[in-house]
Tab-separated table of C-alpha atoms in Angstrom:
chain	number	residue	atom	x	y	z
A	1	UNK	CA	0.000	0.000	0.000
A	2	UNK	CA	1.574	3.419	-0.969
A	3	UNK	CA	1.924	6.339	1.538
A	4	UNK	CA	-0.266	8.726	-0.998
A	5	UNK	CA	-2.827	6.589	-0.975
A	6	UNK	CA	-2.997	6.755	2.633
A	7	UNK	CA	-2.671	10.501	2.727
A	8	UNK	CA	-5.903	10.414	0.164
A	9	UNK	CA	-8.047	7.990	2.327
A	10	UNK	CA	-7.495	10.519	5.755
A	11	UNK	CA	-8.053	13.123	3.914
A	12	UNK	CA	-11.336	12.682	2.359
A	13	UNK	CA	-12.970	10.015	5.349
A	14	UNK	CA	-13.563	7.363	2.604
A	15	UNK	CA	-11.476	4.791	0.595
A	16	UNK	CA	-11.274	5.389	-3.307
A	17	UNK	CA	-10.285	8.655	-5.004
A	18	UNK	CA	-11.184	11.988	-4.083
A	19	UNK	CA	-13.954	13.458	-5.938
A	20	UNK	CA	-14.050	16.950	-6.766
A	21	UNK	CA	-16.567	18.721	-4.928
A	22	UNK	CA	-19.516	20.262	-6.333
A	23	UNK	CA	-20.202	24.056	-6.393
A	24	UNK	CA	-22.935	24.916	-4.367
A	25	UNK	CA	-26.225	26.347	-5.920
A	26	UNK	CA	-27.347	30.056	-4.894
A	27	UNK	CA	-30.230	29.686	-2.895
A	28	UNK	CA	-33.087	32.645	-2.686
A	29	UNK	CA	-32.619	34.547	0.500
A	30	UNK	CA	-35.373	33.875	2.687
A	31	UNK	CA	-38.617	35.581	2.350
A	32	UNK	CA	-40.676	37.856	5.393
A	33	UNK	CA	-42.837	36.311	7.184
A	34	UNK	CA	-46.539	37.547	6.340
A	35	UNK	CA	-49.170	36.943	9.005
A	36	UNK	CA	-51.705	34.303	7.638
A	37	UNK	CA	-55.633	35.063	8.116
A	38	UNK	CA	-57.087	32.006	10.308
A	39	UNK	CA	-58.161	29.400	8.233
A	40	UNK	CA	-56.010	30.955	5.171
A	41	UNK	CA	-52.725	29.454	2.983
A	42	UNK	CA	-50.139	31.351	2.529
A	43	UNK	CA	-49.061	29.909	-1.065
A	44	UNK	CA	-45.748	30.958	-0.450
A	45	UNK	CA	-44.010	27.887	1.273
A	46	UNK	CA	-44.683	28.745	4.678
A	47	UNK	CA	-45.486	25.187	5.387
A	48	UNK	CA	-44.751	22.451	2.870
A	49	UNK	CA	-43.257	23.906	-0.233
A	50	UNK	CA	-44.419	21.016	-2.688
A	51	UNK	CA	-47.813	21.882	-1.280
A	52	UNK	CA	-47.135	25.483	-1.694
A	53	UNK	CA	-46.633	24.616	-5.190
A	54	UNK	CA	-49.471	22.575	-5.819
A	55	UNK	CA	-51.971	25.302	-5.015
A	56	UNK	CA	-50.582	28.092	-7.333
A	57	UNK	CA	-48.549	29.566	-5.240
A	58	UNK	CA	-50.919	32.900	-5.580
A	59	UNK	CA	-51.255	35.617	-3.111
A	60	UNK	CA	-52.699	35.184	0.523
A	61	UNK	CA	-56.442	36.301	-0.029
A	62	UNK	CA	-57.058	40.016	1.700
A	63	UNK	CA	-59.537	40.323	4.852
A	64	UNK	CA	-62.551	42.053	3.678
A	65	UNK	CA	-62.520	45.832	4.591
A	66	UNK	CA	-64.547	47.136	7.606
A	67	UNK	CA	-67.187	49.912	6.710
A	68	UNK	CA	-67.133	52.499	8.455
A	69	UNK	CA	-69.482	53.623	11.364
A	70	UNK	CA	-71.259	56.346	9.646
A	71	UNK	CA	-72.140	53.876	6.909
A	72	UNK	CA	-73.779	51.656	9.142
A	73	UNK	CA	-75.605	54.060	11.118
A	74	UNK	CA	-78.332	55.017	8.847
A	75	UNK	CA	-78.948	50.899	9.059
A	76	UNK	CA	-79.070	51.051	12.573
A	77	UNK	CA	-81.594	54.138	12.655
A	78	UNK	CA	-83.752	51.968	10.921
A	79	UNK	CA	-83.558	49.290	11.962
A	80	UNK	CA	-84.170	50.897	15.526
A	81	UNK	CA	-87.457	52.541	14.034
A	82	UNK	CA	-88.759	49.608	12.952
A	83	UNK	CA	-88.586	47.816	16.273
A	84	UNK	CA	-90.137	51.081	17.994
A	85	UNK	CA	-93.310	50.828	15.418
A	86	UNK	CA	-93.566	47.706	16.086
A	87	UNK	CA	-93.317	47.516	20.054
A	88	UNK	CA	-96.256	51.226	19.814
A	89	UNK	CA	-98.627	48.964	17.789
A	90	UNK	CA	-98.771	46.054	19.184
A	91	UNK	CA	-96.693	45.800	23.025
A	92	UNK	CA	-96.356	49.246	24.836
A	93	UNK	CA	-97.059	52.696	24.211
A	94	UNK	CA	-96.361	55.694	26.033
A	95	UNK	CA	-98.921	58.505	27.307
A	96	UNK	CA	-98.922	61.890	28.742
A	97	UNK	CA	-101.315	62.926	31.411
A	98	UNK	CA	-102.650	66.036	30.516
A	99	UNK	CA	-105.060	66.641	33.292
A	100	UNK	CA	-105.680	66.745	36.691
A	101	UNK	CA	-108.861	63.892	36.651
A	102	UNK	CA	-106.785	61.027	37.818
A	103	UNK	CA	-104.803	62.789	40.775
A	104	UNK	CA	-103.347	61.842	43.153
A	105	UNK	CA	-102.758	58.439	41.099
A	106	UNK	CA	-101.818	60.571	38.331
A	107	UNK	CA	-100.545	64.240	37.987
A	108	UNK	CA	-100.137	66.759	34.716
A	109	UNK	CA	-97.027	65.621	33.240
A	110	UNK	CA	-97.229	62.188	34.000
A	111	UNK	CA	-96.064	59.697	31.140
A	112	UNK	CA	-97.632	56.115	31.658
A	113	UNK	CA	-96.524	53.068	29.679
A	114	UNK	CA	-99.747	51.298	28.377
A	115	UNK	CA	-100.295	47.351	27.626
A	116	UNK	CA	-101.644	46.650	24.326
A	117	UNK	CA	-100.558	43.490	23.619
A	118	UNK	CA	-103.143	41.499	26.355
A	119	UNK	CA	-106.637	43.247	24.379
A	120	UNK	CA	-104.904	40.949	20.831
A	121	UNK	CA	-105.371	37.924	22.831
A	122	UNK	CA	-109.315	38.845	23.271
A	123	UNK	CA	-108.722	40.243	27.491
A	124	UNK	CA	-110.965	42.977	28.222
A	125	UNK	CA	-110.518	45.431	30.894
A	126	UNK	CA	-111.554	44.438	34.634
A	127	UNK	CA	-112.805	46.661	37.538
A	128	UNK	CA	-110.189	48.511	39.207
A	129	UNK	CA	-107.710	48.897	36.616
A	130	UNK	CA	-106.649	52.576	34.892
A	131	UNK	CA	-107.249	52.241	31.300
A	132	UNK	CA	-106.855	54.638	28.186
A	133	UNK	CA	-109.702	54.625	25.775
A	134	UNK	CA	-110.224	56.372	22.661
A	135	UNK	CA	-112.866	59.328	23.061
A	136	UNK	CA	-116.349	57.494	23.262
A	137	UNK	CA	-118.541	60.611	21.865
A	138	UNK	CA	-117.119	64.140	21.862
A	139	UNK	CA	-115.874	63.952	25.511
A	140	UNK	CA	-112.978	66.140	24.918
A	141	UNK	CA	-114.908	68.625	22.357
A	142	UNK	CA	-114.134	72.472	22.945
A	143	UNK	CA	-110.559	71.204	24.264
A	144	UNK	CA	-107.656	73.093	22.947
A	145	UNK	CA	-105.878	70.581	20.050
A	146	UNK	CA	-101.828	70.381	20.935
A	147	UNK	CA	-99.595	71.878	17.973
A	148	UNK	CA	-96.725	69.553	18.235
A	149	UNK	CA	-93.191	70.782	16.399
A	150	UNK	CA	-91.844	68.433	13.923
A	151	UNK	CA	-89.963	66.815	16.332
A	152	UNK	CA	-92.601	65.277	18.678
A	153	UNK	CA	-94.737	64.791	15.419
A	154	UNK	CA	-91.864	62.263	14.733
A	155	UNK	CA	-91.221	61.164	18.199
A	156	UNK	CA	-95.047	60.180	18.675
A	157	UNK	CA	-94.994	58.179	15.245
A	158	UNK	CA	-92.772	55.712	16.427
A	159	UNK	CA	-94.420	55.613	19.931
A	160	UNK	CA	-91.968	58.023	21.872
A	161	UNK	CA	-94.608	60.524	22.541
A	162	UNK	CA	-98.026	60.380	22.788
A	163	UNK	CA	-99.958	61.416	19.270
A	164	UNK	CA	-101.658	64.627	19.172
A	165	UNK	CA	-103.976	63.587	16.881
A	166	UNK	CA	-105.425	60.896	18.790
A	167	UNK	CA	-107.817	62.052	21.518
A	168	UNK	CA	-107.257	59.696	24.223
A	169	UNK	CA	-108.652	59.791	27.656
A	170	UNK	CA	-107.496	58.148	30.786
A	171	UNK	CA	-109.807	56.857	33.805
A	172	UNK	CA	-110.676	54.093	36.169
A	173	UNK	CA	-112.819	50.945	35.428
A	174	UNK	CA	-115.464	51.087	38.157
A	175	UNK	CA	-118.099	48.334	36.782
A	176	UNK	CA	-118.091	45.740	33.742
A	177	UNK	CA	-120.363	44.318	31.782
A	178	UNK	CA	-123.870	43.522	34.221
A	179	UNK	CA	-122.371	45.047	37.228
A	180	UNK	CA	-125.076	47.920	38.816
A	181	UNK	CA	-123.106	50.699	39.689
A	182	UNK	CA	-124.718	53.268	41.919
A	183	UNK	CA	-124.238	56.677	43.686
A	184	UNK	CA	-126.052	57.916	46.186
A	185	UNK	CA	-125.569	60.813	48.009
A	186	UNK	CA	-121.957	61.312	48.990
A	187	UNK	CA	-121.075	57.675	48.575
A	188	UNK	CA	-120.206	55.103	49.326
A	189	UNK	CA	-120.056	54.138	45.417
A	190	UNK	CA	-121.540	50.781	45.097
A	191	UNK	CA	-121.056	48.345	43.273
A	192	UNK	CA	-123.894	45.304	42.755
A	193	UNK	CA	-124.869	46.619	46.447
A	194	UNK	CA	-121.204	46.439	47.592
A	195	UNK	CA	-119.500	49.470	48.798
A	196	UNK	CA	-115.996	50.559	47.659
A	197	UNK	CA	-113.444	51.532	50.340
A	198	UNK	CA	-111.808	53.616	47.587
A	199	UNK	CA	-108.390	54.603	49.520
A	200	UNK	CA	-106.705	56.173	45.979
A	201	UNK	CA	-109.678	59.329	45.446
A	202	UNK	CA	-107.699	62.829	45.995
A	203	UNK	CA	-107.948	63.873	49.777
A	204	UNK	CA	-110.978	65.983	50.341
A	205	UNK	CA	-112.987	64.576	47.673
A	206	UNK	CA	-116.122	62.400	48.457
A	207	UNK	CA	-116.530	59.037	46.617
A	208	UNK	CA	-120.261	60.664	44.836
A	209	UNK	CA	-120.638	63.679	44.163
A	210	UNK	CA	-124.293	65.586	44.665
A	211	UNK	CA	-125.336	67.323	41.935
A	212	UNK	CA	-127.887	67.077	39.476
A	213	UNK	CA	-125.598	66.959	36.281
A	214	UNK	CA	-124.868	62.615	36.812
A	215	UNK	CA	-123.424	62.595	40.304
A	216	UNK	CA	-126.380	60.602	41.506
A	217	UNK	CA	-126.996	57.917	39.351
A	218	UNK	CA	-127.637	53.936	39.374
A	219	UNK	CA	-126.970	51.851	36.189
A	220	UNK	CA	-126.509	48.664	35.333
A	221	UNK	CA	-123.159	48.019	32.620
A	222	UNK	CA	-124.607	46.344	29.176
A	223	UNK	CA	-122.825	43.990	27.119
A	224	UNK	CA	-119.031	45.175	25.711
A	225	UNK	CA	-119.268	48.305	28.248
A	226	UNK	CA	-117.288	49.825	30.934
A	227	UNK	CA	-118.110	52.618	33.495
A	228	UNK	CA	-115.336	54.500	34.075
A	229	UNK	CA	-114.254	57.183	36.720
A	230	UNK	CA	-111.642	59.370	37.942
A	231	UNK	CA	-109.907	59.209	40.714
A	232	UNK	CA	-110.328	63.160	41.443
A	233	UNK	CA	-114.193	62.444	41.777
A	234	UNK	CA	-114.895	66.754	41.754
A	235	UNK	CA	-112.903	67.372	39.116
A	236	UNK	CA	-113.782	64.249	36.338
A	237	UNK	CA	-115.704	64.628	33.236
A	238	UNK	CA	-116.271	61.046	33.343
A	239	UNK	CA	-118.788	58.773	32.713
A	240	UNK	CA	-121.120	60.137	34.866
A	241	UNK	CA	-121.144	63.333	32.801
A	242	UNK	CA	-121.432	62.086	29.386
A	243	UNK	CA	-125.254	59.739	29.776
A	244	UNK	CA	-126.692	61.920	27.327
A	245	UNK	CA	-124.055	60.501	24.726
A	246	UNK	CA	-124.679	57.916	22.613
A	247	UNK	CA	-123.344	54.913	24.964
A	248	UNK	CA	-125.126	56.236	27.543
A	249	UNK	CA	-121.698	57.318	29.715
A	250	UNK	CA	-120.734	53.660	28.915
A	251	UNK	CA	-116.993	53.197	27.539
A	252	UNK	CA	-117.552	50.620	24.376
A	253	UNK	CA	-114.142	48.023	24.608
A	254	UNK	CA	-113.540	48.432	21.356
A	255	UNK	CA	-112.869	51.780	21.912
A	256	UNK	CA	-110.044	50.758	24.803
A	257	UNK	CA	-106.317	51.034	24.051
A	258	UNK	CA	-104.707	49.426	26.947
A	259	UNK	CA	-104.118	49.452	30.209
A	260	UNK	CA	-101.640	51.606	32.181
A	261	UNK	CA	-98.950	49.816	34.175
A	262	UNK	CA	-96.364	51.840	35.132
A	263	UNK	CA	-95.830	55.585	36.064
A	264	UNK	CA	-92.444	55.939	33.463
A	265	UNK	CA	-91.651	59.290	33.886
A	266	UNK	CA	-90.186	61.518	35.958
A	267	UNK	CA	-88.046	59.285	37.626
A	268	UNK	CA	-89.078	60.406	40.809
A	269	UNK	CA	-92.894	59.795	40.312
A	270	UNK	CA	-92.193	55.866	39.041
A	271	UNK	CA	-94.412	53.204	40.362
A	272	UNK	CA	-96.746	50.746	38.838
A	273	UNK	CA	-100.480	50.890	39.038
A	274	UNK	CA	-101.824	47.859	40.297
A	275	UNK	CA	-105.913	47.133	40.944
A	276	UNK	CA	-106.369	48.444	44.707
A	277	UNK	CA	-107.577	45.374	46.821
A	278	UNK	CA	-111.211	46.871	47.070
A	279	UNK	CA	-112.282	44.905	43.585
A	280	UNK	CA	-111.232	41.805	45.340
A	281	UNK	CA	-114.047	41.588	47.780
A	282	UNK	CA	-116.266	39.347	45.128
A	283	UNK	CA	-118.219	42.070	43.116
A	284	UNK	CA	-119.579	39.905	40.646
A	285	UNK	CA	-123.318	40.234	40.197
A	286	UNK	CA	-125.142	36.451	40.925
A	287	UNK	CA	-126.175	34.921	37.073
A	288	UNK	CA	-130.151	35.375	37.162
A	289	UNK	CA	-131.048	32.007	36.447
A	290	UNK	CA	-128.685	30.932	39.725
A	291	UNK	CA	-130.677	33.175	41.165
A	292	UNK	CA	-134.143	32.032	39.914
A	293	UNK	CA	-132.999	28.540	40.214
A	294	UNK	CA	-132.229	29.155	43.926
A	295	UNK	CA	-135.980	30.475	44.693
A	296	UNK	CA	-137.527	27.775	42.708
A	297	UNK	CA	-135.587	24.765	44.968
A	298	UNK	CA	-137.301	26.057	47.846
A	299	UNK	CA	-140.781	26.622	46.701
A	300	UNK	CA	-140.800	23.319	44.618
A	301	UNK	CA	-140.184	21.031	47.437
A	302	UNK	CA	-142.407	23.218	49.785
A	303	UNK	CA	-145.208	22.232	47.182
A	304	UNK	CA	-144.414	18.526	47.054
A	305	UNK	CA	-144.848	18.245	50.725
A	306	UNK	CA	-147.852	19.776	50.784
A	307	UNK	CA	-149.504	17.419	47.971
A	308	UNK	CA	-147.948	14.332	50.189
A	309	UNK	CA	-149.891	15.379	52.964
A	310	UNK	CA	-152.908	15.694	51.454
A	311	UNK	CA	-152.999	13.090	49.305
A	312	UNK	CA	-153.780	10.075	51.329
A	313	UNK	CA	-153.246	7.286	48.298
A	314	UNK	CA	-149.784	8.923	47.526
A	315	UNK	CA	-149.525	9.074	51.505
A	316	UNK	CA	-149.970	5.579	51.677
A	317	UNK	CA	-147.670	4.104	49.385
A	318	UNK	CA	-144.548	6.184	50.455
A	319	UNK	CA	-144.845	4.222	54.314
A	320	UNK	CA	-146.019	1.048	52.571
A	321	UNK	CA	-141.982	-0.459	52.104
């Protein structure tokens, strides 16, 4: 074995000749790194370069531009106005008292929020509750008509204030359909021979009031009617004032928006308006055939006795067994 060949075989780690090395090729300097959308492929060899390659290799796909706020806010508006018409019609609606009738429940200035969604599902207004009822028959003729500004024309449209041209009243339900309602004297009012123990009419006032424009009355409710009062008994152009109308001084349910729920505004004035514990004492006038029905037990058997008695063959056979 030669000494060179030694040399060669230490030198290059391997037995056999040397080969001449290879020049190595210029490699592409390595690329930024670009932040990849989630769920995106970069196409540019981030992760597998044959799959890099097999995709196209194009361009990472752009996130979609944001618009801007003042775009979107015209969609919001009305989008928000849409709800509100919806929610006046058919869920809540807000009134303003305009008059002193319903105080102390109720003062000038008052807004109330009003239920209309239970009247869609056929409910119809029960004693005790405060209601808001479209004008019957010229109750509020000679009043002055509001002259809302552009504003609070819009602001009543979608429910936000109450609409100037509807005339709208607000009261108390005193009596439903056959209920007797009666006042005599100074009170108290009755109801189906029941007096009220009416803790909500203004201080000073007496339940009836004695005059001989309807403050003495007694009538009995017909079918689809209310009676309605105010709570500031001297100072309501209620139901009692109005007989000579075409209802008679009767409310017609149609003609009933909703009823009030909650005092809403000022802050300082909420509270809800729930029916005082007064209508809970059983009102309800007896059906008249439980009533005939009741009278006829009585005199029926009264007259069978009295046949049995006399009748000495019918006697006989009822000791016979």
């Amino acid at each position: 074995m030669d000494v060179g060949d030694l040399a060669v075989g230490a030198r290059s780690g391997h037995e056999g000749p040397e080969e001449k090395p290879e020049r190595p090729e210029k490699t592409a300097p390595p690329a930024t790194e670009d932040v990849v959308p989630s769920g995106g492929d970069s196409g540019s060899g981030a992760g597998d370069g044959d799959d890099g390659d097999e995709q196209g290799g194009g361009e990472a796909p752009k996130p979609k531009k944001q618009r801007s706020f003042w775009k979107e806010l015209p969609l919001l508006i009305g989008i928000a106005l849409v709800l509100a018409l919806l929610i006046k019609t058919f869920l809540v609606q807000a009134f303003s008292i305009p008059s002193d009738s319903m105080q102390n429940t109720l003062q000038q200035g008052d807004r109330v929020l009003v239920d209309k969604l239970t009247p869609w599902f056929g409910s119809e207004p029960e004693r005790g509750e405060v209601v808001v009822f479209h004008d019957p028959d010229g109750w509020l003729a000679g009043e002055p008509a509001p002259n809302p500004n552009a504003v609070q024309t819009a602001l009543s449209w979608i429910g936000l204030m109450p609409s100037a041209d509807e005339k709208d009243l607000i009261k108390r339900v005193v009596a439903v359909a056959g209920d007797t309602v009666e006042c005599k004297g100074t009170g108290p009012l009755k109801i189906n021979g029941k007096g009220l123990d009416e803790p909500y009419v203004y201080p000073g006032n007496t339940p009836c009031s004695v005059d001989d424009s309807g403050g003495q009355f007694k009538k009995t409710v017909p079918p689809g009617k209310i009676w309605v009062m105010g709570d500031h008994r001297q100072n309501s152009l209620d139901s009692r004032y109005h007989q000579q109308d075409e209802n008679d001084g009767f409310v017609p349910v149609d003609s009933v928006v909703g009823r009030a729920i909650v005092v809403a505004w000022p802050p300082t004035r909420w509270s809800t308006l729930p029916v005082p514990e007064t209508f809970d004492q059983g009102l309800s006038a007896a059906a008249p055939g439980a009533l005939g029905l009741a009278g006829a037990v009585p005199l029926v058997l009264w007259r069978r006795r009295r046949i049995t008695v006399g009748n000495a063959r019918v006697s006989g056979r009822g000791t016979a067994r």
